[in-house]
Amino acid sequence: MTAQEMPMPTLAPRTRRPPNWLEAWLGHDVYRTVKGLVTNPMSVAGMILLGLFIFIAAAAPMLAPPLPNADPYNIPRDGYGDVPKSPGTEWKSRQPPLPFWWKAVTGKDQWVHLMGTASGQWDIYYGVIWGTRTALFAGLTITLCGVLIGVTIGTLSAFYGGWVDMVFMRITDLFMAFPFLLTAMTLSAVLTPRLGKGLLAPMIALIVFSWTGFARLLRSDILSLREREYVLAARVIGVKDTRIMFRHILPNAIFPTLVLASMRIGSYAITFAGLSFMGIGAEVGFADWGQLLSFARDWMTQLREYWYIVMYPGVTLVLFVLSWNLVGDALRDVLDPRMQGSR
Amino acid sequence: MAEAVKTSDAPQEVLLHVEGLKKYFPIRRGVFQRHVGDVKAVDDVSFDVYRGETLGLVGESGCGKTTTGRTIIRIYEPTAGHVIFKDQDLAALRANEMREMRRSMQMIFQDPYASLNPRMSVLKIVGEPLEVFHLANKEERRERVAHLLQLVGLNPDFMVRYPHEFSGGQRQRIGLARSLALNPDLIICDEPISALDVSIQAQVVNLLEDLQQELGLTYIFIAHDLSMVRHISDRVAVMYLGKIVELTDRDTLYAKPLHPYTQALLSAIPVPDPVIEETRQRILLEGDLPSPANPPKGCNFSTRCPQVQDICEQEEPPFIEVEPGHLCACHFVKPAT
Ligand SMILES: Nc1ncnc2c1ncn2[C@@H]1O[C@H](COP(=O)(O)OP(=O)(O)O)[C@@H](O)[C@H]1O
Ligand SMILES: [Mg+2]
């Protein structure tokens, strides 16, 4: 059969839908991901919650103005008494400046303890508001560092294979062999006297044990993608190994790792809070949810009366974790390879 | 249907000479990854490919066709054997030398949905060979890609689109355009139509044939049944469990198959004529393809061969030229002397 006999028709693509400008601008994958996220009610709920937390973190100085010349991350305290005061109690001593909206909303000149005080008269409201920054900072930083280390190790391991892979994976196994919380606690406790009480020790402790999951996941995704036909095709047309890795494999292998990361942010924030709760995290009085919860320790038997010392920071922490998990779950669904047929 | 008649007695230039090619995949077990055996995916395969022809490579799924193709082009490192292409032994080349050779030898893949990077536009995909060999600047690349797309029957305007926007047949054309970008001499087509709708298959085969005429290409065309390669092949090699059992020109193979396995394969093809179809004798093969990790003693086909004799289970039959240009590996097919 020759070309004259059967003229080749010029074929049109299957979908006639013109690429919409947003898709053109974002690129197909990002567009599809974003679209998947905004059409899923769970993820919308998660993103609204998350948006709220980001707003609170950004607007902290307006929501809870700190005392002049004081470190805003130090929770202001109203005296030194042991017994918690209930929400709505008026500030007596060292009252921070009134936020501008307070008068507009209530018509009063007097600042109150919106969420009450914990034992030691630490203001719970200030702790919750400024603690949002701490939670976001700790969760994001720990995850980001963990992902960076994990991605580096996973990529090197899969790229070089052989003994490099062997060594890296045995190290990973070693780090995974310990129970995460226990070792992180121990390391944080060991580091705290050396680095001083503060955010650094618990964060380093968590980072050290956080990267293993990312490294393993990425490595196995790279290894399976390496046998995909488009990667073989790239080799056949003479693309060099490093370019194959960065152009063809990593961009397609990284998404599950990022999804895992988004789901881990919440849990690192809660673990970090846990370390603070146990006193091997942030210093006393630092705006941190775990820290706040630890003030409730002496009143556990009387929570019927002093519910607010647990309720406010506790619920905030749970919502924070929930928001990341909702977004992460939705991301996973959108990026699930089995859903790729719907592209 | 006008089929180009190719004379087999004209002197032909051997473009690719494969000799004793083996590819064993090691099987490793246990903590220490002990080597406990091999999957003998390709086990001592030899054949020539002449310039300008299409060699069909046929066999049941799992018999080692893909591995043969990939080992020739060095996606897999050969375990043994030689692949002589343009006076060079590809099996002995270093990686960077092989990279240069890739410009003359290309491959298209079976699964059109897996063979294009979903994150790259058609322009990037088809233009990548030009980019990595620094053959054209951005502008020239665009032009060349447009030309290549036209060549495979796609609208050049679609180069800005992504693979998911195309159907299987169109994707296969994109893959073909990519493999043509470097002006290769030989293209290994690994079941390029098996994954496509029957209605599309003929279009792609015709396109391959037209391009062969136009560009003087040589093909190794892999397929899992004899009906698919009948139209396009000049010669056909039949593979069974890692070995070639019969190799001859197409017409001889379909008219006078010698190996019992070829006969069985041919008998399974339905005949369009209902009268003949009625009376057609089918040779049914019993059992499954044996595992290439543990091939039978003697002739690989002995476990399923309808004509099996004692010798078949003892000795491996040599792959010999029975008639000029007709090779076969069976104890009961002897050269006519
Ligand atoms: N990368 C690999 N590792 C191990 N075994 C493989 C690999 N690729 C193929 N095989 C095995 O080699 C044999 C031949 O496979 P293949 O060449 O894909 O056959 P075909 O293309 O004829 O269907 C099969 O048994 C298959 O399981
Ligand atoms: Mg195959």
Short mmCIF file of C-alpha atoms in Angstrom, two decimals, chain A residues 26-167:
data_model
loop_
_atom_site.label_atom_id
_atom_site.label_comp_id
_atom_site.label_asym_id
_atom_site.label_seq_id
_atom_site.Cartn_x
_atom_site.Cartn_y
_atom_site.Cartn_z
CA LEU A 26 -0.52 26.76 35.68
CA GLY A 27 0.40 23.81 33.52
CA HIS A 28 -1.80 20.78 33.19
CA ASP A 29 -0.83 18.89 36.32
CA VAL A 30 -0.96 21.78 38.73
CA TYR A 31 -4.26 22.83 37.20
CA ARG A 32 -5.74 19.39 37.62
CA THR A 33 -4.49 19.18 41.19
CA VAL A 34 -5.91 22.57 42.10
CA LYS A 35 -9.19 21.73 40.41
CA GLY A 36 -9.38 18.45 42.31
CA LEU A 37 -8.72 20.25 45.57
CA VAL A 38 -11.33 22.95 45.14
CA THR A 39 -14.06 20.53 44.07
CA ASN A 40 -13.64 18.16 47.01
CA PRO A 41 -15.73 19.26 50.05
CA MET A 42 -13.32 17.65 52.52
CA SER A 43 -10.34 19.43 51.12
CA VAL A 44 -12.28 22.68 50.94
CA ALA A 45 -13.06 22.31 54.65
CA GLY A 46 -9.40 21.55 55.29
CA MET A 47 -8.24 24.52 53.28
CA ILE A 48 -10.69 26.88 54.99
CA LEU A 49 -9.41 25.73 58.37
CA LEU A 50 -5.86 26.05 57.22
CA GLY A 51 -6.58 29.50 55.81
CA LEU A 52 -7.98 30.45 59.21
CA PHE A 53 -4.80 29.32 60.95
CA ILE A 54 -2.63 31.18 58.50
CA PHE A 55 -4.76 34.27 59.01
CA ILE A 56 -4.44 33.95 62.78
CA ALA A 57 -0.69 33.54 62.50
CA ALA A 58 -0.36 36.54 60.22
CA ALA A 59 -2.73 38.75 62.22
CA ALA A 60 -1.40 37.76 65.65
CA PRO A 61 -0.17 41.28 66.53
CA MET A 62 -3.64 42.64 65.78
CA LEU A 63 -5.57 39.85 67.44
CA ALA A 64 -3.43 39.78 70.56
CA PRO A 65 -1.18 42.86 70.73
CA PRO A 66 1.91 42.14 72.84
CA LEU A 67 3.19 44.28 75.67
CA PRO A 68 5.49 47.03 74.45
CA ASN A 69 9.17 46.07 74.54
CA ALA A 70 8.32 42.48 75.38
CA ASP A 71 8.96 39.36 73.31
CA PRO A 72 5.56 38.68 71.72
CA TYR A 73 6.17 34.95 71.97
CA ASN A 74 6.31 35.20 75.73
CA ILE A 75 2.79 34.65 76.94
CA PRO A 76 1.82 37.65 79.10
CA ARG A 77 0.80 36.69 82.63
CA ASP A 78 -1.55 38.39 84.99
CA GLY A 79 0.10 37.81 88.35
CA TYR A 80 1.51 34.54 89.64
CA GLY A 81 -1.38 32.76 91.36
CA ASP A 82 -1.91 29.04 91.01
CA VAL A 83 -5.62 28.88 90.47
CA PRO A 84 -6.77 29.34 86.84
CA LYS A 85 -9.20 32.16 86.14
CA SER A 86 -12.19 31.59 83.95
CA PRO A 87 -12.72 33.19 80.53
CA GLY A 88 -13.94 36.78 80.64
CA THR A 89 -12.05 37.67 83.84
CA GLU A 90 -10.62 41.17 83.65
CA TRP A 91 -6.89 41.84 83.38
CA LYS A 92 -5.56 43.15 86.66
CA SER A 93 -1.82 43.65 86.28
CA ARG A 94 0.48 44.26 83.32
CA GLN A 95 -2.36 44.43 80.86
CA PRO A 96 -1.19 44.34 77.22
CA PRO A 97 -2.50 47.04 74.87
CA LEU A 98 -6.12 46.70 73.80
CA PRO A 99 -6.58 45.49 70.23
CA PHE A 100 -8.28 48.14 68.09
CA TRP A 101 -11.37 45.97 67.43
CA TRP A 102 -12.11 45.26 71.08
CA LYS A 103 -13.77 48.58 71.77
CA ALA A 104 -15.66 48.50 68.50
CA VAL A 105 -17.06 45.06 69.26
CA THR A 106 -17.73 45.29 72.99
CA GLY A 107 -17.69 49.04 73.66
CA LYS A 108 -15.48 48.45 76.71
CA ASP A 109 -12.08 49.88 77.63
CA GLN A 110 -11.12 46.92 79.71
CA TRP A 111 -9.14 43.95 78.21
CA VAL A 112 -10.21 40.58 79.58
CA HIS A 113 -8.78 37.07 79.55
CA LEU A 114 -10.78 35.87 76.56
CA MET A 115 -10.01 32.22 77.20
CA GLY A 116 -9.13 32.51 80.83
CA THR A 117 -5.75 31.97 82.44
CA ALA A 118 -3.81 28.84 83.21
CA SER A 119 -2.11 28.19 86.50
CA GLY A 120 0.66 30.75 86.81
CA GLN A 121 -1.83 33.22 85.31
CA TRP A 122 -0.57 32.78 81.77
CA ASP A 123 -3.17 34.13 79.37
CA ILE A 124 -4.54 31.24 77.32
CA TYR A 125 -5.82 33.42 74.49
CA TYR A 126 -2.36 34.89 73.87
CA GLY A 127 -0.87 31.42 73.99
CA VAL A 128 -3.33 30.07 71.46
CA ILE A 129 -2.95 32.99 69.03
CA TRP A 130 0.85 33.30 69.12
CA GLY A 131 1.18 29.54 69.43
CA THR A 132 -0.35 29.27 65.95
CA ARG A 133 2.83 30.82 64.61
CA THR A 134 4.92 28.36 66.57
CA ALA A 135 2.90 25.40 65.32
CA LEU A 136 3.08 26.51 61.68
CA PHE A 137 6.75 27.33 61.96
CA ALA A 138 7.68 24.08 63.68
CA GLY A 139 5.48 21.88 61.46
CA LEU A 140 6.64 23.45 58.22
CA THR A 141 10.32 23.70 59.12
CA ILE A 142 10.57 20.14 60.40
CA THR A 143 8.76 18.79 57.36
CA LEU A 144 10.72 20.91 54.91
CA CYS A 145 14.07 19.86 56.37
CA GLY A 146 12.92 16.23 56.56
CA VAL A 147 11.78 16.33 52.93
CA LEU A 148 15.04 17.93 51.79
CA ILE A 149 17.15 15.31 53.53
CA GLY A 150 14.82 12.49 52.47
CA VAL A 151 14.69 13.60 48.85
CA THR A 152 18.45 13.93 48.68
CA ILE A 153 19.09 10.53 50.18
CA GLY A 154 16.28 8.81 48.26
CA THR A 155 17.44 10.28 44.96
CA LEU A 156 21.13 9.49 45.48
CA SER A 157 20.23 6.00 46.59
CA ALA A 158 18.07 5.26 43.56
CA PHE A 159 20.39 7.04 41.14
CA TYR A 160 23.63 5.33 42.07
CA GLY A 161 22.21 2.02 43.21
CA GLY A 162 24.76 -0.63 44.18
CA TRP A 163 26.64 -0.10 47.40
CA VAL A 164 25.59 3.55 47.73
CA ASP A 165 22.00 2.40 47.79
CA MET A 166 22.88 -0.39 50.17
CA VAL A 167 24.60 1.94 52.64
#
